[in-house]
PDB file of C-alpha atoms in Angstrom:
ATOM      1  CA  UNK A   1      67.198  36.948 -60.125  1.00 63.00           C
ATOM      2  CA  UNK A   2      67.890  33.174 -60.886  1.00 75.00           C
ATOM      3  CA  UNK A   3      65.688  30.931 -62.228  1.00 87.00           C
ATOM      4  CA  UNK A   4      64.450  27.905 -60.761  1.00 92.00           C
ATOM      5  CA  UNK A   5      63.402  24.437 -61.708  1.00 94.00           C
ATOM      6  CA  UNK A   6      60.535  23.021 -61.215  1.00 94.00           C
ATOM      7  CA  UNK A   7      59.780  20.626 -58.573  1.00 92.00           C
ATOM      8  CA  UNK A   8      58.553  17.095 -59.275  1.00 92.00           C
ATOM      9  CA  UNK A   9      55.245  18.010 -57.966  1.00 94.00           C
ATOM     10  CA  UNK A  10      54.776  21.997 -59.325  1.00 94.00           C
ATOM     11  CA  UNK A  11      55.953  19.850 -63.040  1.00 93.00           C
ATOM     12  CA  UNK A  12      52.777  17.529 -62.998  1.00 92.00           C
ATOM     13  CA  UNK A  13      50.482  19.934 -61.317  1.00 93.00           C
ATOM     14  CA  UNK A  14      51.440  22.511 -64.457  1.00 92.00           C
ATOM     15  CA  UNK A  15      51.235  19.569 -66.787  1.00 92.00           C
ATOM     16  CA  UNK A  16      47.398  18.938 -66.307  1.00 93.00           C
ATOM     17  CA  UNK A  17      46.749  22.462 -67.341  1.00 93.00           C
ATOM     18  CA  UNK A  18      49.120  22.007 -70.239  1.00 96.00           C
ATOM     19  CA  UNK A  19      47.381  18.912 -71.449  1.00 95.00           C
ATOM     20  CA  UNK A  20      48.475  18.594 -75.291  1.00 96.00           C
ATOM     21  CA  UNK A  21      52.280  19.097 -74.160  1.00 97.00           C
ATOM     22  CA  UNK A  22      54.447  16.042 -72.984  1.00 96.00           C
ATOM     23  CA  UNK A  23      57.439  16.009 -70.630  1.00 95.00           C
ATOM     24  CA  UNK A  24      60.599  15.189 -72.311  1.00 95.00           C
ATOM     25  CA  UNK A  25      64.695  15.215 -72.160  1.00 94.00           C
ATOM     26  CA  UNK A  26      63.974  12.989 -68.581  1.00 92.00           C
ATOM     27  CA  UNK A  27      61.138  15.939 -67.312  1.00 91.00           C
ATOM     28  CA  UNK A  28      63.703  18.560 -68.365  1.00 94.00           C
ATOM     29  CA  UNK A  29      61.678  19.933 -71.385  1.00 96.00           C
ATOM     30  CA  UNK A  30      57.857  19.679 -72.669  1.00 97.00           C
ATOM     31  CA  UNK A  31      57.232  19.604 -76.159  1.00 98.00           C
ATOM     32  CA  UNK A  32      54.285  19.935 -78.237  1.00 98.00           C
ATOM     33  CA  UNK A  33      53.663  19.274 -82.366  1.00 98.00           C
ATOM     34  CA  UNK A  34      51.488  21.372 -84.536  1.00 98.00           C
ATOM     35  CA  UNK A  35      50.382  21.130 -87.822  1.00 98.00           C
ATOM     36  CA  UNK A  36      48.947  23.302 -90.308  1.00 98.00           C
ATOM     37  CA  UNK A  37      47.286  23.558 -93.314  1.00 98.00           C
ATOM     38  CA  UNK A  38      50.530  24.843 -95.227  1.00 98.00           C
ATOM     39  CA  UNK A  39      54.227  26.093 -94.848  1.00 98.00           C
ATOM     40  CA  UNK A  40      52.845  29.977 -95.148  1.00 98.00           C
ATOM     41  CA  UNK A  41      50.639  28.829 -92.126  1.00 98.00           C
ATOM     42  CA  UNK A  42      53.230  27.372 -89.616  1.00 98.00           C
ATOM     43  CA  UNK A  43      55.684  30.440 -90.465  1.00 98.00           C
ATOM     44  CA  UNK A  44      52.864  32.873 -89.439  1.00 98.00           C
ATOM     45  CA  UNK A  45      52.480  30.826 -86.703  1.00 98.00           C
ATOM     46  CA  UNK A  46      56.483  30.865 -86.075  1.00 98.00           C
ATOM     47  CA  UNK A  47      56.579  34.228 -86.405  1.00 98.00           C
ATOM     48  CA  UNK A  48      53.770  34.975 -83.944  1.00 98.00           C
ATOM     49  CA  UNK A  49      56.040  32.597 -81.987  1.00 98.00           C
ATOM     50  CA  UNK A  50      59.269  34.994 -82.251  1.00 98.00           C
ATOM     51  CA  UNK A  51      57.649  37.842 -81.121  1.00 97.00           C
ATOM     52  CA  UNK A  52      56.250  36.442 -77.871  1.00 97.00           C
ATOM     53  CA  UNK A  53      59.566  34.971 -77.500  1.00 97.00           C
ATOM     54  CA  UNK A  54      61.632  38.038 -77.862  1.00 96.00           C
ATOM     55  CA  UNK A  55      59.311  40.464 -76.106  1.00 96.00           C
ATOM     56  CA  UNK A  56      60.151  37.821 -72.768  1.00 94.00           C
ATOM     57  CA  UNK A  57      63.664  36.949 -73.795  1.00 92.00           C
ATOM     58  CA  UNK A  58      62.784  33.552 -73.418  1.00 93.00           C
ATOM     59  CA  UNK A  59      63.550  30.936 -77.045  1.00 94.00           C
ATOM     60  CA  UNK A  60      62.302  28.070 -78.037  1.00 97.00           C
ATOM     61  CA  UNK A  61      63.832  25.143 -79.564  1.00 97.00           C
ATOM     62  CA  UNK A  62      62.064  24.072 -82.432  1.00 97.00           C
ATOM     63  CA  UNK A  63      61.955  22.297 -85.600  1.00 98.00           C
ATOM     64  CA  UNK A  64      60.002  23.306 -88.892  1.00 98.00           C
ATOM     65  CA  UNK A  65      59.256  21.240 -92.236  1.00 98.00           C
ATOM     66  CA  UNK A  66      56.527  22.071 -94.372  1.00 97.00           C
ATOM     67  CA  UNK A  67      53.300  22.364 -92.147  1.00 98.00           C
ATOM     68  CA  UNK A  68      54.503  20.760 -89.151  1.00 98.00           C
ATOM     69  CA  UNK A  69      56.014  23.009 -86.074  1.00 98.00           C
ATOM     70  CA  UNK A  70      57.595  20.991 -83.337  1.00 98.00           C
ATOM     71  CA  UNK A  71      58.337  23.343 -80.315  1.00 98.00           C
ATOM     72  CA  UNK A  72      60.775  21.961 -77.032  1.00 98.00           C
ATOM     73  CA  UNK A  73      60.989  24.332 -73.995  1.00 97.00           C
ATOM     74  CA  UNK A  74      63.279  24.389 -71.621  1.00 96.00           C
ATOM     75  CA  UNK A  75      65.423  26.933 -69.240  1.00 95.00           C
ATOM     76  CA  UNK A  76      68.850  26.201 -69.592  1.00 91.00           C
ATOM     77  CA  UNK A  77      69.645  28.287 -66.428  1.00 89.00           C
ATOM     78  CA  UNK A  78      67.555  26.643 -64.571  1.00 92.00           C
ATOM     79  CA  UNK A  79      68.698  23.178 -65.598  1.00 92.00           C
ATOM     80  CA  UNK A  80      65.539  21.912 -66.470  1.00 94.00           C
ATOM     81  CA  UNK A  81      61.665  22.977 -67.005  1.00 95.00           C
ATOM     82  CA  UNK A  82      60.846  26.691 -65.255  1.00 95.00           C
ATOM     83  CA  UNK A  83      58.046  28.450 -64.577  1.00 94.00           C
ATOM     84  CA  UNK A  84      58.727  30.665 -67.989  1.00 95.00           C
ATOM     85  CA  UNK A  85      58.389  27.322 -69.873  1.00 96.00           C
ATOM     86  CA  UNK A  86      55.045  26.947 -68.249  1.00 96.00           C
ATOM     87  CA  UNK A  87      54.039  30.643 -69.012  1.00 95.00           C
ATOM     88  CA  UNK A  88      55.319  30.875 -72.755  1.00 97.00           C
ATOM     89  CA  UNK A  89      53.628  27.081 -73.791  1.00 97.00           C
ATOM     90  CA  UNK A  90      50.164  28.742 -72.330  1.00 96.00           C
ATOM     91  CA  UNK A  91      50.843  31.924 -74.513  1.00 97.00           C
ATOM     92  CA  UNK A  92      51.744  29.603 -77.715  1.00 97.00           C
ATOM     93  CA  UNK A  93      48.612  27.988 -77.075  1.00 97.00           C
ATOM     94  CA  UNK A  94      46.798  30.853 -76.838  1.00 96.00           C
ATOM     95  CA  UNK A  95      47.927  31.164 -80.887  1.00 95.00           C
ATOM     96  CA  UNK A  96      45.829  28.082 -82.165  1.00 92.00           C
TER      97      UNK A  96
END
């Protein structure tokens, strides 16, 4: 079953519920930055991360140094931001 993009207006509609993520890559991806008290911290939290992310077969980008986690989603099938993007940024949320 293929995987479609978001519309324009389905985008901002899941973007108010998604309020400390930002569009990015021209409304292709949303990204969010966390911090944490320490590196052991944000790899817990990365690793929390990685199982979510396998058990849907769905992978973030991200970026780690130190206590700082910087997470982009996107669905490269779909050519831009999907409904899994939505679902998997409300389940890494759910983590803080």
């Amino acid at each position: 079953m293929p995987v479609e993009e978001l519309s324009e207006e389905e985008r901002n509609s899941w973007l108010r519920a998604l309020p400390e993520w930002a569009l990015s890559r021209e409304g292709k991806a949303i990204e969010r930055s966390f911090k944490f008290a320490d590196f052991s911290e944000a790899f817990a939290f990365m690793t929390r991360v990685a199982l979510i992310a396998e058990t849907r077969d769905h992978h973030p980008e991200w970026f780690n140094v130190y206590n700082r986690v910087e997470i982009t989603l996107t669905t490269h099938d779909a050519g831009g931001l999907s409904l899994r993007d939505v679902k998997m940024a409300r389940k890494i949320d759910a983590l803080v």
